[in-house]
PDB file of C-alpha atoms in Angstrom:
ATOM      1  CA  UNK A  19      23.000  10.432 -73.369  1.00 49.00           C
ATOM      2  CA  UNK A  20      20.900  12.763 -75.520  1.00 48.00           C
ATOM      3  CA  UNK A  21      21.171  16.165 -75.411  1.00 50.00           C
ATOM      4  CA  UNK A  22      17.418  16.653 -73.793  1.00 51.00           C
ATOM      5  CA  UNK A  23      18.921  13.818 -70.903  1.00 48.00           C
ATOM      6  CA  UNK A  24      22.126  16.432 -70.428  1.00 44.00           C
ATOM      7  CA  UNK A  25      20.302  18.779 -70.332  1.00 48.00           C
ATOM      8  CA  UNK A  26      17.622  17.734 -67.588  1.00 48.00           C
ATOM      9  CA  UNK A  27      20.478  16.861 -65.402  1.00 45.00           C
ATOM     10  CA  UNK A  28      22.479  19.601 -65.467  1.00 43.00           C
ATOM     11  CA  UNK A  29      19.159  21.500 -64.293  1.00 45.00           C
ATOM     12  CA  UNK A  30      18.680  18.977 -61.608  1.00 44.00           C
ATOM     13  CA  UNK A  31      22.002  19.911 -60.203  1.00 46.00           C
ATOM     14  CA  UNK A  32      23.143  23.002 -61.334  1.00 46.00           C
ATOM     15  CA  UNK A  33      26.747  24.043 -61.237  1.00 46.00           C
ATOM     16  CA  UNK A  34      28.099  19.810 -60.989  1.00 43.00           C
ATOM     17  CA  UNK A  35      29.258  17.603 -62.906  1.00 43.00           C
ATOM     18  CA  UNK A  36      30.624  13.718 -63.179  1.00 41.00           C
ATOM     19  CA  UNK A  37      34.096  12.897 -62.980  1.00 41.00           C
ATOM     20  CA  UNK A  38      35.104   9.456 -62.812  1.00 37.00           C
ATOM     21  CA  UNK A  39      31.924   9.126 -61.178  1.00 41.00           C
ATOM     22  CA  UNK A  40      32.320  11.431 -58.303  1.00 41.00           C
ATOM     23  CA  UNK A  41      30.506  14.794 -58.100  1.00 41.00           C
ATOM     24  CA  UNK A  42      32.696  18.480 -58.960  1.00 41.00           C
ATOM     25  CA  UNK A  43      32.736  21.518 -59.826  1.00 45.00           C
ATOM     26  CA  UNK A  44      32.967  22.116 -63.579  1.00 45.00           C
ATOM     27  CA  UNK A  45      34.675  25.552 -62.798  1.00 46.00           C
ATOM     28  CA  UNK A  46      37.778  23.874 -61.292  1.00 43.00           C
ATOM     29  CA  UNK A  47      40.391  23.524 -64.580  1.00 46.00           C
ATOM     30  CA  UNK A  48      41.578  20.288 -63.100  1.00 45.00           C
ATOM     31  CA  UNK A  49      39.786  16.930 -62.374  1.00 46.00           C
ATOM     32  CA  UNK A  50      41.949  15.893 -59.579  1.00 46.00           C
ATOM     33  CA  UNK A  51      41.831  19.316 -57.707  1.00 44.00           C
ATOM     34  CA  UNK A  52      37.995  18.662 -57.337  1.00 42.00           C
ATOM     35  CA  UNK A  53      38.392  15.378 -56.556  1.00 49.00           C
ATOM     36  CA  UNK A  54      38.320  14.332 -53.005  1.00 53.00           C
ATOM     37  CA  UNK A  55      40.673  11.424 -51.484  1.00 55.00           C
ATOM     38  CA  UNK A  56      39.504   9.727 -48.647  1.00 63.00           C
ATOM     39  CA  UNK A  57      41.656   9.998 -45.612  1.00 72.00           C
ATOM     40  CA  UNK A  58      42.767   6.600 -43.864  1.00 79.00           C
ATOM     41  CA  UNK A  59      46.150   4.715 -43.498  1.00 90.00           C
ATOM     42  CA  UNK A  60      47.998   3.830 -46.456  1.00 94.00           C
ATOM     43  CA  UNK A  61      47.614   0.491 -48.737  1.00 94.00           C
ATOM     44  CA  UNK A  62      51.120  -1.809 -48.354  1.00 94.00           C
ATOM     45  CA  UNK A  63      51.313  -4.030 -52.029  1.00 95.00           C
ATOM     46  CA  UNK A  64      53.648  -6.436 -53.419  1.00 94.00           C
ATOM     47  CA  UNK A  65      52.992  -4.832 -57.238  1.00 93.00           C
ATOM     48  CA  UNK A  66      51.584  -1.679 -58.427  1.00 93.00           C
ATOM     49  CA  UNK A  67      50.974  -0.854 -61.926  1.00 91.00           C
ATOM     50  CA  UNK A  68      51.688   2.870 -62.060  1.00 88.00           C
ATOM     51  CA  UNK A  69      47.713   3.807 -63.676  1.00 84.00           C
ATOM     52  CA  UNK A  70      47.441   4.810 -67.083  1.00 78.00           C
ATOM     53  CA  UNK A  71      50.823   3.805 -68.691  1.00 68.00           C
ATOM     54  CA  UNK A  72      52.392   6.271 -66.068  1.00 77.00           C
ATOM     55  CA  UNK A  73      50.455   9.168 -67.290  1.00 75.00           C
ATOM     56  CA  UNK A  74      50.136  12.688 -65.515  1.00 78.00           C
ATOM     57  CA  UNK A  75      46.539  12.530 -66.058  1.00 80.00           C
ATOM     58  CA  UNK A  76      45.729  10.265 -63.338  1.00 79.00           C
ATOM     59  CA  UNK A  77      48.598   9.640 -60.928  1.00 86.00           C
ATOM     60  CA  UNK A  78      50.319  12.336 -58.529  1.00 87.00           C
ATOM     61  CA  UNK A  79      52.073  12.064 -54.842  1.00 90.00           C
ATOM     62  CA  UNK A  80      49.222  11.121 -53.391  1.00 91.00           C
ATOM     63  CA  UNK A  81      49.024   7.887 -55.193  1.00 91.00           C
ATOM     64  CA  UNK A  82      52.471   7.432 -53.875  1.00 93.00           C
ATOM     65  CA  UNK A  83      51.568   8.109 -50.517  1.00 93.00           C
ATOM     66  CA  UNK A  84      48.577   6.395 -50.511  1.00 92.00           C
ATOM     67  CA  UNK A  85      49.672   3.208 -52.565  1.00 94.00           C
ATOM     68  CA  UNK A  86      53.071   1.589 -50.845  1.00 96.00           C
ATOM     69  CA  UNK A  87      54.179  -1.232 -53.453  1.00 96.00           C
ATOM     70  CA  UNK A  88      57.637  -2.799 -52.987  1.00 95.00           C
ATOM     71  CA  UNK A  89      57.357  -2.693 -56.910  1.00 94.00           C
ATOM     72  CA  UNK A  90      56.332  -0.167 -59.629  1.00 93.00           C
ATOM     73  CA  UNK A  91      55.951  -1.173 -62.768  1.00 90.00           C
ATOM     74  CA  UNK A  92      55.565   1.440 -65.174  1.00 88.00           C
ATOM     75  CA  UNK A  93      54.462   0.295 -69.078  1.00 84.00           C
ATOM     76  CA  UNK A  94      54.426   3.744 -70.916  1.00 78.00           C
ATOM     77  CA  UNK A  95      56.081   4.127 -73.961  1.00 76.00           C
ATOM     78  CA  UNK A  96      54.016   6.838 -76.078  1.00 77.00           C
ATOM     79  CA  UNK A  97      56.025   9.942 -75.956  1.00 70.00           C
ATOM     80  CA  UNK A  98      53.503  11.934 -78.133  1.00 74.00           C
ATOM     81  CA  UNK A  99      50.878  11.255 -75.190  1.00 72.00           C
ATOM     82  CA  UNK A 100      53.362  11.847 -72.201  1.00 66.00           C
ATOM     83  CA  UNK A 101      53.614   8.359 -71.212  1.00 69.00           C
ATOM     84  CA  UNK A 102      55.780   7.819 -69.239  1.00 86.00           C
ATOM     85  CA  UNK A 103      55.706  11.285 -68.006  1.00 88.00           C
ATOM     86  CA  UNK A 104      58.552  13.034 -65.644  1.00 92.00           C
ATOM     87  CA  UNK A 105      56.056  14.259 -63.580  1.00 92.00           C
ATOM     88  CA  UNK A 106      54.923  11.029 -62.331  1.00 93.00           C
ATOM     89  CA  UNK A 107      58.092  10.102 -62.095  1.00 94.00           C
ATOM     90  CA  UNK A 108      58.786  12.697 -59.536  1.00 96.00           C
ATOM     91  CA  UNK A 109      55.552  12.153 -58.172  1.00 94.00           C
ATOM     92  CA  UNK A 110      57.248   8.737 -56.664  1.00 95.00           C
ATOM     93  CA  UNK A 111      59.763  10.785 -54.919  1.00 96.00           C
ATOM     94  CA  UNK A 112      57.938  12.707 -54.157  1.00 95.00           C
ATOM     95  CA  UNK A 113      55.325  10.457 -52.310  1.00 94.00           C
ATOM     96  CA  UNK A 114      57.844   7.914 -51.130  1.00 95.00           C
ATOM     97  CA  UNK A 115      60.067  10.698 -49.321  1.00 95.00           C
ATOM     98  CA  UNK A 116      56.720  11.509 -47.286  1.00 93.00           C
ATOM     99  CA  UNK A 117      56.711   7.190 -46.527  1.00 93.00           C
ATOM    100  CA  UNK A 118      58.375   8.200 -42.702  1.00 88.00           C
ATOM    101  CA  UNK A 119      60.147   4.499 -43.450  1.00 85.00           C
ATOM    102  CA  UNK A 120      63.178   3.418 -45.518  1.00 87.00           C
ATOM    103  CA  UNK A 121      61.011   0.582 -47.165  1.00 93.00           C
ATOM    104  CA  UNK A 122      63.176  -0.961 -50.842  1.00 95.00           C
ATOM    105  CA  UNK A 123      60.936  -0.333 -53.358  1.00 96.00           C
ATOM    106  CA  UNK A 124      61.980  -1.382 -56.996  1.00 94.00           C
ATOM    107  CA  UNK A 125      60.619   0.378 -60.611  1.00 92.00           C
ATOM    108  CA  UNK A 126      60.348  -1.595 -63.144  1.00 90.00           C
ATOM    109  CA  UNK A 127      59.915   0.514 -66.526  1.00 89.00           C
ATOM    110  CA  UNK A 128      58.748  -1.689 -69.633  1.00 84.00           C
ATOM    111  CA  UNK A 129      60.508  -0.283 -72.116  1.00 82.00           C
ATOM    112  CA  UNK A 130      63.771   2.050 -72.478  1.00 82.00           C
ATOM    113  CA  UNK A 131      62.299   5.594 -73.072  1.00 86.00           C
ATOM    114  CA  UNK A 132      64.260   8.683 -72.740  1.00 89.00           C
ATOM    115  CA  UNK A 133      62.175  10.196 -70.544  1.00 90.00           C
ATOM    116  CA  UNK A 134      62.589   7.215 -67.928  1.00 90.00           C
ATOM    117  CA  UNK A 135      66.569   7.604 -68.924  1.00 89.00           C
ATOM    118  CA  UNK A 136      67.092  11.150 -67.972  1.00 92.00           C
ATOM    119  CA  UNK A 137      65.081  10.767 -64.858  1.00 93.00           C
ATOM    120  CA  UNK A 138      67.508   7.993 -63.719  1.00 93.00           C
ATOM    121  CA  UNK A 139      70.249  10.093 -64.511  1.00 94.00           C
ATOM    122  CA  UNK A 140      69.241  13.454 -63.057  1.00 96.00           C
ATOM    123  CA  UNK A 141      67.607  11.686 -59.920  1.00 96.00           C
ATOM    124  CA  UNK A 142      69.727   8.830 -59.343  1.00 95.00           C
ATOM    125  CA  UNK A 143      71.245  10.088 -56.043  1.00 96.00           C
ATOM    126  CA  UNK A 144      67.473  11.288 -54.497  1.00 96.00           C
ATOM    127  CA  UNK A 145      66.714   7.710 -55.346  1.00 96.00           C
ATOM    128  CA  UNK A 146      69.204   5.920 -53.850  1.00 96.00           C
ATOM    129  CA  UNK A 147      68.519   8.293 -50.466  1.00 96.00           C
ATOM    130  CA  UNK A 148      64.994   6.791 -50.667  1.00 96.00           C
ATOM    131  CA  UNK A 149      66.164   3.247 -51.365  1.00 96.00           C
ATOM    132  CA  UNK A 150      64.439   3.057 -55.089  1.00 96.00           C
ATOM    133  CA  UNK A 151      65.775   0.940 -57.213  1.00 94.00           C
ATOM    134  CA  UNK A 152      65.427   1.265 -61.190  1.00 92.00           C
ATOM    135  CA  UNK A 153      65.393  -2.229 -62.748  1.00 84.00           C
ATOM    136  CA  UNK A 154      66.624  -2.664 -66.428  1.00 73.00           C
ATOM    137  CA  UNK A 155      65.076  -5.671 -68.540  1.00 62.00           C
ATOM    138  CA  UNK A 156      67.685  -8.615 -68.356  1.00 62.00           C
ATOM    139  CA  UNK A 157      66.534 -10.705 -69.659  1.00 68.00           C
ATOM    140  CA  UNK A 158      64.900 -11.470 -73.687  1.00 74.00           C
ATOM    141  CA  UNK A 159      61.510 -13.476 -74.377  1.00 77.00           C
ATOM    142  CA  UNK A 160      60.697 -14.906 -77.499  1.00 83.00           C
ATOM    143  CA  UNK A 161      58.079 -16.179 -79.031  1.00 84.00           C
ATOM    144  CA  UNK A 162      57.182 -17.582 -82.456  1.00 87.00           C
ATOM    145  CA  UNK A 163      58.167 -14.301 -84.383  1.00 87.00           C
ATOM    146  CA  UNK A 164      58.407 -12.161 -81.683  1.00 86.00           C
ATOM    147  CA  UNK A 165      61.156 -10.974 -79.001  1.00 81.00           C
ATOM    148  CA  UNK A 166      60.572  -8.445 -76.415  1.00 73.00           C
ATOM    149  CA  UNK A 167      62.764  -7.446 -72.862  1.00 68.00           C
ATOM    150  CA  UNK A 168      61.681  -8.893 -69.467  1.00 68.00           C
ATOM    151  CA  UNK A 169      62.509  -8.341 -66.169  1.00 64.00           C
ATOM    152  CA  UNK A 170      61.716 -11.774 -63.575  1.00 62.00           C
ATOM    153  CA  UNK A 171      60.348 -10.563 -60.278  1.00 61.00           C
ATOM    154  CA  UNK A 172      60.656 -12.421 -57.041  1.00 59.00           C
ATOM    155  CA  UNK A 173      57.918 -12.590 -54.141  1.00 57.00           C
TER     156      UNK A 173
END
């Protein structure tokens, strides 16, 4: 967009704004408080990919609460950018304690972080109350010049 097209449409609608598509309030400090989640039951999955390489940008409890997988994978391994970050990981117990069943799900982290290493430690015992299961790679794939950890999952 130009600057004369910005323009024109923030005079069109004064006072909102685009995020991810969805109209807000460009006085709110955080995209997800202005975002509105449609109510309805929850989604039951086989596989979730925890969005964003398990950033805090884009997932919270509601994605937890919303989106019942019997397996999490979660593929961040950029400390610098908060990926994986804590606070999604809590975000899972958070939004699986809320579940009102005793449902196994299994995690299944991508790569040894620390961050995904102290959360297992300090939370183990919360996780085994909520049936959660943290699955470490077992196994090793390689190809041509490569080798990389892998974890075989079972429908």
């Amino acid at each position: 967009h130009t600057e004369e097209e910005l323009a024109r449409s923030s005079h069109s609608n004064p006072g909102k704004s685009l995020v991810n598509g969805i109209k807000s309030n460009p006085a709110s400090n955080s995209p997800k408080s202005s975002l509105s989640v449609p109510t309805g039951p929850p989604v039951y999955v086989d596989l979730a990919y925890i969005p964003n390489h398990c950033s805090g940008k884009n997932t919270d409890p509601e994605f937890f609460k919303r989106v019942r997988a019997s397996y999490y994978v979660v593929s961040g391994n950029d400390a610098a950018n908060g990926e994986p970050s804590r606070t999604v990981l809590d975000a899972l117990l958070e939004g699986k304690s809320q579940w009102g069943e005793n449902l196994q799900v299994t995690l299944i982290p991508t790569h040894d972080t620390e961050v995904t290493r102290e959360w297992y430690q300090q939370t183990h015992e919360k996780q085994q109350e909520l049936n959660i299961m943290v699955l470490a790679s077992s196994s090793t794939v390689v190809m041509q010049d490569e080798s990389f950890p892998a974890c075989k999952i079972e429908f």
